[in-house]
Amino acid sequence: MRILVVEDDPDLNRQLVAALGDAGYVVDKAMDGEEGHYLGETEPYDAVVLDLGLPVLDGVSVLEKWRRAGKKMPVLILTARDRWSDKVAGFDAGADDYVVKPFQMEEVLARMRALLRRSAGHATSELTCGPMVLDTKSARVTVNGTAIKLTSLEFRLLSYLMHHGGKVVSRTELVEHLYDQDFDRDSNTIEVFIGRLRKKLGVDVLHTIRGMGYCVSEPDNAK
Ligand code: CA
């Protein structure tokens, strides 16, 4: 899952990027509205953390422009405590949720998890596929109740496929959502990681759809 943070306060920006990175997301950052708007329009993010008070272009305008351009990614806005009208303007512009400053990082992370799973159509924090369970809250994966140890990239890969369970995800899409903008992307490495994941999971839930991509589905539903 790839997230964009648009926040002009350098400390807060750094804290958000670090916390989201620690939580297993790939994170890009922008320090003003113009840069943020550009990234959100050109890169495929799974969600965005957007401050409303931004230099160059304010957050509400950024959001309005994205939505007008048909960008549907979930957006969590950051608002100042005494500005209820900001929340209203934010929601009217297309925000999905908000957090009031100053906030606890745990709240941002919890709201982000909820936004990501809701936008993928999941009601709970545990994503299940046959004998495999991925807990988005603890970032743990179990197969038949046994914990599977995964590297952060393996987890990101599996998490993305699980969030889009039952759908075929292309290699290009995976590369775009698993690496940040500065990464030298090579879609051939995805096949290697898929192979390692299959070995670690030991159950037949990770399917290659020839010429199209990959799909997580229960062993019985293998296509
Ligand atoms: Ca600000």
CSV table of C-alpha atoms and ligand atoms in Angstrom, one decimal:
chain,number,residue,atom,x,y,z
A,1,MET,CA,0.0,0.0,0.0
A,2,ARG,CA,1.4,3.4,-1.0
A,3,ILE,CA,0.5,6.6,0.8
A,4,LEU,CA,1.1,10.2,0.1
A,5,VAL,CA,1.7,12.7,3.0
A,6,VAL,CA,1.1,16.4,2.2
A,7,GLU,CA,2.0,18.5,5.3
A,8,ASP,CA,4.1,21.7,5.3
A,9,ASP,CA,5.2,21.4,8.9
A,10,PRO,CA,8.6,19.7,8.6
A,11,ASP,CA,8.5,17.9,12.0
A,12,LEU,CA,5.0,16.7,11.5
A,13,ASN,CA,5.7,15.6,8.0
A,14,ARG,CA,8.7,13.6,9.1
A,15,GLN,CA,6.8,12.0,12.0
A,16,LEU,CA,3.9,11.0,9.7
A,17,VAL,CA,6.3,9.6,7.1
A,18,ALA,CA,8.2,7.6,9.8
A,19,ALA,CA,5.1,6.3,11.5
A,20,LEU,CA,3.4,5.2,8.3
A,21,GLY,CA,6.7,3.7,7.1
A,22,ASP,CA,7.1,1.7,10.3
A,23,ALA,CA,3.5,0.5,9.9
A,24,GLY,CA,4.5,-1.1,6.6
A,25,TYR,CA,3.3,1.4,4.0
A,26,VAL,CA,5.4,2.9,1.2
A,27,VAL,CA,5.3,6.7,1.7
A,28,ASP,CA,5.9,9.7,-0.5
A,29,LYS,CA,5.8,13.2,0.8
A,30,ALA,CA,5.1,16.7,-0.3
A,31,MET,CA,5.7,20.0,1.6
A,32,ASP,CA,3.2,22.2,-0.2
A,33,GLY,CA,-0.1,22.0,-2.0
A,34,GLU,CA,1.2,22.3,-5.5
A,35,GLU,CA,3.7,19.5,-5.2
A,36,GLY,CA,1.1,17.4,-3.3
A,37,HIS,CA,-1.5,18.0,-6.0
A,38,TYR,CA,1.0,17.0,-8.7
A,39,LEU,CA,2.0,13.8,-7.0
A,40,GLY,CA,-1.6,12.8,-6.2
A,41,GLU,CA,-2.6,13.4,-9.8
A,42,THR,CA,0.3,11.5,-11.4
A,43,GLU,CA,1.1,8.7,-9.0
A,44,PRO,CA,-1.3,5.9,-8.0
A,45,TYR,CA,-1.7,6.2,-4.2
A,46,ASP,CA,-3.9,3.9,-2.1
A,47,ALA,CA,-4.6,6.8,0.3
A,48,VAL,CA,-3.5,10.3,1.2
A,49,VAL,CA,-2.9,12.3,4.4
A,50,LEU,CA,-3.7,15.9,3.5
A,51,ASP,CA,-3.1,18.9,5.7
A,52,LEU,CA,-5.6,21.7,4.9
A,53,GLY,CA,-3.4,24.7,5.7
A,54,LEU,CA,-0.8,24.4,3.0
A,55,PRO,CA,1.4,27.0,1.2
A,56,VAL,CA,1.0,27.7,-2.5
A,57,LEU,CA,-2.3,25.8,-2.9
A,58,ASP,CA,-4.5,25.1,0.1
A,59,GLY,CA,-5.6,21.5,1.0
A,60,VAL,CA,-9.3,22.0,0.1
A,61,SER,CA,-8.3,23.2,-3.4
A,62,VAL,CA,-5.9,20.3,-3.8
A,63,LEU,CA,-8.7,17.9,-2.9
A,64,GLU,CA,-11.3,19.6,-5.2
A,65,LYS,CA,-8.9,19.4,-8.1
A,66,TRP,CA,-8.2,15.7,-7.5
A,67,ARG,CA,-11.9,14.8,-7.3
A,68,ARG,CA,-12.7,16.9,-10.4
A,69,ALA,CA,-10.0,14.9,-12.2
A,70,GLY,CA,-11.7,11.7,-11.1
A,71,LYS,CA,-9.1,10.7,-8.5
A,72,LYS,CA,-10.9,8.4,-6.0
A,73,MET,CA,-8.3,7.5,-3.5
A,74,PRO,CA,-9.4,7.8,0.2
A,75,VAL,CA,-8.2,11.1,1.7
A,76,LEU,CA,-7.7,11.8,5.5
A,77,ILE,CA,-7.5,15.5,6.2
A,78,LEU,CA,-5.7,17.1,9.1
A,79,THR,CA,-7.5,20.1,10.6
A,80,ALA,CA,-6.9,22.6,13.3
A,81,ARG,CA,-8.8,22.2,16.6
A,82,ASP,CA,-10.9,25.3,16.4
A,83,ARG,CA,-11.8,25.2,12.8
A,84,TRP,CA,-15.0,23.2,12.4
A,85,SER,CA,-15.8,25.0,9.2
A,86,ASP,CA,-12.6,23.4,7.7
A,87,LYS,CA,-13.9,19.9,8.3
A,88,VAL,CA,-17.2,20.8,6.5
A,89,ALA,CA,-15.2,22.3,3.6
A,90,GLY,CA,-12.9,19.3,3.6
A,91,PHE,CA,-15.8,16.8,3.4
A,92,ASP,CA,-17.6,18.8,0.8
A,93,ALA,CA,-14.4,18.8,-1.3
A,94,GLY,CA,-14.3,15.0,-1.1
A,95,ALA,CA,-12.5,14.0,2.1
A,96,ASP,CA,-13.2,10.6,3.6
A,97,ASP,CA,-12.2,11.2,7.2
A,98,TYR,CA,-10.4,13.7,9.4
A,99,VAL,CA,-8.0,14.0,12.4
A,100,VAL,CA,-7.8,17.1,14.5
A,101,LYS,CA,-4.4,18.5,15.4
A,102,PRO,CA,-2.7,17.9,17.7
A,103,PHE,CA,-3.3,14.2,17.3
A,104,GLN,CA,-2.0,10.8,18.5
A,105,MET,CA,-0.1,9.0,15.7
A,106,GLU,CA,-2.0,5.8,16.7
A,107,GLU,CA,-5.3,7.5,15.7
A,108,VAL,CA,-3.9,8.5,12.2
A,109,LEU,CA,-2.7,4.9,11.7
A,110,ALA,CA,-6.1,3.4,12.8
A,111,ARG,CA,-8.0,5.7,10.6
A,112,MET,CA,-5.7,5.0,7.7
A,113,ARG,CA,-6.2,1.2,8.1
A,114,ALA,CA,-10.0,1.7,8.2
A,115,LEU,CA,-9.9,3.9,5.1
A,116,LEU,CA,-7.8,1.4,3.2
A,117,ARG,CA,-9.9,-1.6,4.0
A,118,ARG,CA,-13.2,0.2,3.4
A,119,SER,CA,-12.0,1.4,0.0
A,120,ALA,CA,-11.2,-2.2,-0.8
A,121,GLY,CA,-14.6,-3.3,0.4
A,122,HIS,CA,-13.6,-5.0,3.7
A,123,ALA,CA,-15.5,-4.5,6.9
A,124,THR,CA,-13.0,-5.8,9.5
A,125,SER,CA,-9.3,-5.4,10.2
A,126,GLU,CA,-8.7,-9.1,9.5
A,127,LEU,CA,-8.6,-10.2,5.9
A,128,THR,CA,-9.1,-13.9,5.4
A,129,CYS,CA,-8.5,-16.2,2.5
A,130,GLY,CA,-9.1,-19.8,3.2
A,131,PRO,CA,-6.6,-20.9,5.9
A,132,MET,CA,-4.7,-17.6,5.6
A,133,VAL,CA,-5.5,-14.6,7.8
A,134,LEU,CA,-3.8,-11.2,7.5
A,135,ASP,CA,-4.3,-8.9,10.4
A,136,THR,CA,-3.9,-5.3,9.2
A,137,LYS,CA,-3.8,-4.0,12.8
A,138,SER,CA,-0.8,-6.1,14.0
A,139,ALA,CA,0.6,-6.6,10.5
A,140,ARG,CA,0.7,-10.4,11.1
A,141,VAL,CA,-0.1,-13.2,8.8
A,142,THR,CA,-1.1,-16.7,9.9
A,143,VAL,CA,-1.9,-19.9,8.0
A,144,ASN,CA,-4.0,-22.4,9.9
A,145,GLY,CA,-3.3,-20.4,13.1
A,146,THR,CA,0.5,-20.5,12.7
A,147,ALA,CA,2.3,-17.2,12.4
A,148,ILE,CA,4.3,-16.7,9.2
A,149,LYS,CA,7.4,-14.5,9.3
A,150,LEU,CA,7.6,-12.2,6.3
A,151,THR,CA,9.9,-9.4,5.3
A,152,SER,CA,8.4,-5.9,5.0
A,153,LEU,CA,8.2,-6.1,1.2
A,154,GLU,CA,6.7,-9.6,1.3
A,155,PHE,CA,4.1,-8.3,3.7
A,156,ARG,CA,3.3,-5.3,1.5
A,157,LEU,CA,3.0,-7.5,-1.5
A,158,LEU,CA,0.6,-9.9,0.3
A,159,SER,CA,-1.3,-7.1,1.9
A,160,TYR,CA,-2.0,-5.4,-1.4
A,161,LEU,CA,-3.1,-8.7,-3.0
A,162,MET,CA,-5.3,-9.5,0.1
A,163,HIS,CA,-6.9,-6.1,0.0
A,164,HIS,CA,-7.8,-6.8,-3.6
A,165,GLY,CA,-8.6,-10.5,-2.9
A,166,GLY,CA,-10.3,-12.3,-5.8
A,167,LYS,CA,-9.1,-9.7,-8.3
A,168,VAL,CA,-6.2,-10.1,-10.8
A,169,VAL,CA,-3.5,-7.5,-10.0
A,170,SER,CA,-0.9,-6.9,-12.7
A,171,ARG,CA,2.8,-6.7,-12.1
A,172,THR,CA,2.8,-3.1,-13.1
A,173,GLU,CA,0.1,-2.2,-10.6
A,174,LEU,CA,2.1,-4.1,-7.9
A,175,VAL,CA,5.3,-2.3,-8.7
A,176,GLU,CA,3.4,1.1,-8.6
A,177,HIS,CA,1.9,0.4,-5.2
A,178,LEU,CA,4.9,-1.3,-3.5
A,179,TYR,CA,7.7,1.1,-4.2
A,180,ASP,CA,8.0,4.8,-3.6
A,181,GLN,CA,8.7,7.3,-6.4
A,182,ASP,CA,12.5,7.2,-6.1
A,183,PHE,CA,12.8,3.4,-6.3
A,184,ASP,CA,14.4,1.9,-9.4
A,185,ARG,CA,11.5,-0.2,-10.3
A,186,ASP,CA,11.9,-3.6,-11.9
A,187,SER,CA,8.8,-5.6,-12.3
A,188,ASN,CA,10.7,-8.9,-12.8
A,189,THR,CA,11.6,-8.8,-9.1
A,190,ILE,CA,7.9,-9.2,-8.3
A,191,GLU,CA,8.0,-12.8,-9.6
A,192,VAL,CA,10.8,-13.6,-7.2
A,193,PHE,CA,9.0,-12.2,-4.2
A,194,ILE,CA,5.8,-14.1,-5.2
A,195,GLY,CA,7.8,-17.3,-5.3
A,196,ARG,CA,9.3,-16.7,-1.9
A,197,LEU,CA,5.8,-15.9,-0.5
A,198,ARG,CA,4.3,-19.1,-1.9
A,199,LYS,CA,7.1,-21.1,-0.2
A,200,LYS,CA,6.6,-19.4,3.1
A,201,LEU,CA,2.8,-19.6,3.1
A,202,GLY,CA,2.9,-23.3,2.0
A,203,VAL,CA,-0.8,-23.1,0.9
A,204,ASP,CA,-2.1,-22.7,-2.6
A,205,VAL,CA,-3.7,-19.2,-2.3
A,206,LEU,CA,-1.4,-17.1,-4.5
A,207,HIS,CA,-2.2,-17.7,-8.1
A,208,THR,CA,-0.4,-16.6,-11.3
A,209,ILE,CA,-2.7,-15.7,-14.0
A,210,ARG,CA,-0.7,-16.1,-17.1
A,211,GLY,CA,-0.1,-12.8,-19.0
A,212,MET,CA,-2.2,-10.8,-16.6
A,213,GLY,CA,-0.8,-10.9,-13.1
A,214,TYR,CA,-1.5,-12.4,-9.7
A,215,CYS,CA,-4.6,-13.2,-7.6
A,216,VAL,CA,-5.2,-14.2,-4.1
A,217,SER,CA,-8.1,-16.6,-3.7
A,218,GLU,CA,-9.0,-19.8,-1.8
A,219,PRO,CA,-7.4,-23.0,-3.0
A,220,ASP,CA,-10.8,-24.2,-4.3
A,221,ASN,CA,-11.4,-21.1,-6.4
A,222,ALA,CA,-8.0,-21.3,-8.2
A,223,LYS,CA,-8.4,-20.0,-11.7
B,1,CA,CA,-0.1,23.4,7.7
